[in-house]
Amino acid sequence: MVSGNPGSGLQLRSLIKSSGELELSLAEVEIADPAPDEVLVRVEGSPINPSDLGLLLGAADMSTVRAGPGPIVTASVPQQYMRAMAGRVDQSMPVGNEGAGVVVAAGSEPSAQALLGRTVAGIGGAMYAQYRTLKAADVLPLPPGASPAEGASCFVNPLTALGMVATMRAEGHTALVHTAAASNLGQMLNKICLKDDVALVNIVRSPEQAKILTDIGAKHVADSTATSFMDDLVKALVETGATLAFDAIGGGRLASQILSAMEQAAVQRMTSYSRYGSTTHKQVYIYGGLDTRPTELARSYGMAWGLGGWLLTPFLMKIGPAEGQKLRQRVADELKTTFASHYTAEISLAEALQPEIIAAYNKRATGEKYLVNPNKA
Amino acid sequence: MVSGNPGSGLQLRSLIKSSGELELSLAEVEIADPAPDEVLVRVEGSPINPSDLGLLLGAADMSTVRAGPGPIVTASVPQQYMRAMAGRVDQSMPVGNEGAGVVVAAGSEPSAQALLGRTVAGIGGAMYAQYRTLKAADVLPLPPGASPAEGASCFVNPLTALGMVATMRAEGHTALVHTAAASNLGQMLNKICLKDDVALVNIVRSPEQAKILTDIGAKHVADSTATSFMDDLVKALVETGATLAFDAIGGGRLASQILSAMEQAAVQRMTSYSRYGSTTHKQVYIYGGLDTRPTELARSYGMAWGLGGWLLTPFLMKIGPAEGQKLRQRVADELKTTFASHYTAEISLAEALQPEIIAAYNKRATGEKYLVNPNKA
């Protein structure tokens, strides 16, 4: 298992050129020996999360994707989006937020040496690579028997789901709403909320997705494609009192519908009319952008409302390292239950650059998730 | 001047019937003698603020307005908006947030008696009425020589403008953006910011409005109808560092453009690329709805952003009575300078019910404001 530093390895790169072209390629990169407090991980599993797709594909129009010349793939970036890409133009970017693998070399410090041969999870980018050097203090050793695939999604989804519940408590709400709720993340959130006795209203986009959730015990599920959606949602909000939502969709009218439904539920509790609406603060955080269209707000919910972006990293910085470590430990402890992930397929680095496979993982279909194994044979 | 309680007086009423009709009328209401801690004010000036129009006209389609039968005026409320009106249906509502007048009767307590004959300003609704009973402790005695017209807008606009600057400080921002900036409120805000040395970026919708502001000393003005608008705005944001905006428009793309421009200014200060955008928190508060269309957010500004409603009353509750009293005293002290208001016309209660005058004040034209004088001869 402990094979040492191979000297070099493949790393997936994403480059947006000032000419308006996205280029994905595999670079052979040199690997330095780990510093005394570092470990070298042979990456064997790294998920393609929606947040990875943002860096991987940028604002490229993937209907223009074409393979080659050589082992690369290209696509065009529409001119109107190039301004938003300005910060990364002409820089070859490594990709892959998180992943897991085996420690094959370690620095001289005891904390690093202790990890030799262990299967660990890590975060920090550049995980779509055969090897990744990380600080020993930053990796999460997996429980005995856990595979890299089982530990590959240890950070982003589990900590995001735990962060939603923690944010709910910190901001004085008592129940949650979640959209795209049949996702891997959404299923985790259901398990957490059931375990922690937090009421959760799940919004899905099909009867099949509703069934995925009721099958794992979800109590409140509203299907946004049903004609009764707004009534179903108001009813669930009256029952749960949820005034905070986390929205992975972003575009279209869903965030506005949620705020409207929260207001209708709040108005049912009011005893006198105010033309400014209820004084109950209603909040939606957008943490994803599955629908890249603009967000449309009807503003039919008084003045006590807020909408904003929510991201894991600033949340972790806000709660500090001690609280963060507690969340990480819970993830390790419940890796095969609460935080189990399911993958549609395991692909190699070369496969990640094939147009038909890109089309498959870029569908971002709820409940489907791809795992990159950079050391897949 | 101290004429006592006349026993009854006219009061403007707004009623939305479950049949889908708005009805404005004048009701003759009985006037009780003031309680020991109350005063009776003969109202001689009450502005028509955008916030009053919301209660006065509700969701009625004012192109359907018709006079009579009798001294009333009616208009139709489109069926799709009736749900939002549910809280007020079939209740005859008095209107008029704030105003000023002369104390004509007072309760037995010394604090009330001391106000007899004084010109005072008040807030609390039902000011489009010949007489209004208020708590002595709640009225603001105007400086000697100030007329009811001069004191009529003592609360909503001045405290809102002061509240914007206070919110900026409380939330850690150092400069402001304001839209519809040539309004009465916007001009006040410019005077406050010039006096208090706070950088302010004014967004207007015409060259004429820009001139109104530069004439009173505004340093940063961007015209949203100019082709150079986004560049002008980014330049002003780079110069001022403003990361907080108060938006009176609400609908359309302006809030999103402001967030985009703030992000572009923030990215200019960044040294490395993040696909999540800058970590600088960018905030827009919508405090009005001059454009009633949906708000459209392009979400091209990373994840560190927020949008929400902002309203004076919750702000005053948050800062508490002592801080609120300081703001009120500043308004009284600077009534004829910083907080001077200008009116397009002074109208009677009967005139407020004439279709062509309703059409005029419902235009909500920037810089135009109507004053209701319920005791106009």
Short mmCIF file of C-alpha atoms in Angstrom, two decimals, chain A residues 50-51 54-55 83 87-88 91 93 97 231 249-251 264 273 275-276 286-289 291-299 303 305-311, chain B residues 50-51 54-55 83 87-88 91 93 97 231 249-251 264 273 275-276 286-289 291-299 303 305-311:
data_model
loop_
_atom_site.label_atom_id
_atom_site.label_comp_id
_atom_site.label_asym_id
_atom_site.label_seq_id
_atom_site.Cartn_x
_atom_site.Cartn_y
_atom_site.Cartn_z
CA PRO A 50 -22.23 21.10 -8.91
CA SER A 51 -19.64 23.40 -7.33
CA GLY A 54 -18.62 25.74 -12.10
CA LEU A 55 -14.82 25.75 -12.14
CA ARG A 83 -16.48 39.46 -18.43
CA GLY A 87 -10.46 36.59 -13.04
CA ARG A 88 -9.40 33.20 -14.45
CA GLN A 91 -4.75 30.51 -16.24
CA MET A 93 -6.74 25.73 -13.24
CA ASN A 97 -12.79 20.23 -4.42
CA ASP A 231 -51.22 25.00 -1.24
CA ILE A 249 -31.98 25.89 -7.84
CA GLY A 250 -31.34 29.63 -7.83
CA GLY A 251 -32.97 30.61 -11.12
CA GLN A 264 -49.03 33.26 3.69
CA TYR A 273 -53.74 43.76 8.94
CA ARG A 275 -49.98 46.60 4.45
CA TYR A 276 -46.29 45.86 5.01
CA ILE A 286 -29.21 30.31 -2.51
CA TYR A 287 -26.32 27.86 -2.27
CA GLY A 288 -26.42 26.43 -5.80
CA GLY A 289 -27.42 27.35 -9.31
CA ASP A 291 -31.14 26.72 -12.87
CA THR A 292 -28.77 29.32 -14.29
CA ARG A 293 -31.56 31.69 -15.37
CA PRO A 294 -32.12 34.91 -13.39
CA THR A 295 -33.90 34.69 -10.05
CA GLU A 296 -37.31 36.33 -10.31
CA LEU A 297 -38.79 37.86 -7.18
CA ALA A 298 -42.46 38.86 -7.11
CA ARG A 299 -41.97 40.69 -3.76
CA MET A 303 -40.81 43.78 3.87
CA TRP A 305 -37.55 39.04 4.00
CA GLY A 306 -34.04 38.33 2.86
CA LEU A 307 -32.33 36.48 0.07
CA GLY A 308 -28.64 35.86 -0.25
CA GLY A 309 -25.80 33.61 -1.22
CA TRP A 310 -24.63 30.88 1.19
CA LEU A 311 -21.33 29.09 0.88
CA PRO B 50 -45.19 55.96 -1.73
CA SER B 51 -45.82 53.94 1.42
CA GLY B 54 -49.78 51.12 -0.98
CA LEU B 55 -52.51 51.26 1.64
CA ARG B 83 -55.09 36.91 -2.48
CA GLY B 87 -55.73 40.61 5.24
CA ARG B 88 -57.66 43.84 4.60
CA GLN B 91 -62.34 46.49 6.29
CA MET B 93 -59.06 51.48 6.52
CA ASN B 97 -48.84 57.68 7.94
CA ASP B 231 -18.88 51.74 -16.13
CA ILE B 249 -37.22 50.97 -7.27
CA GLY B 250 -37.48 47.26 -6.43
CA GLY B 251 -38.57 45.88 -9.79
CA GLN B 264 -16.63 44.15 -10.24
CA TYR B 273 -9.19 34.00 -8.70
CA ARG B 275 -14.89 30.89 -8.94
CA TYR B 276 -17.16 31.86 -6.04
CA ILE B 286 -35.25 47.25 -1.11
CA TYR B 287 -37.26 49.85 0.82
CA GLY B 288 -39.74 50.86 -1.88
CA GLY B 289 -41.42 49.52 -4.97
CA ASP B 291 -41.27 49.64 -10.17
CA THR B 292 -43.84 46.99 -9.24
CA ARG B 293 -42.50 44.40 -11.71
CA PRO B 294 -40.57 41.40 -10.34
CA THR B 295 -36.98 41.90 -9.25
CA GLU B 296 -34.64 40.10 -11.65
CA LEU B 297 -31.33 38.85 -10.30
CA ALA B 298 -28.62 37.70 -12.70
CA ARG B 299 -26.55 36.25 -9.79
CA MET B 303 -21.94 34.05 -3.24
CA TRP B 305 -24.37 38.93 -1.38
CA GLY B 306 -27.69 39.65 0.19
CA LEU B 307 -30.95 41.28 -0.80
CA GLY B 308 -33.84 42.01 1.49
CA GLY B 309 -36.65 44.27 2.54
CA TRP B 310 -35.94 47.28 4.77
CA LEU B 311 -38.59 49.15 6.66
#
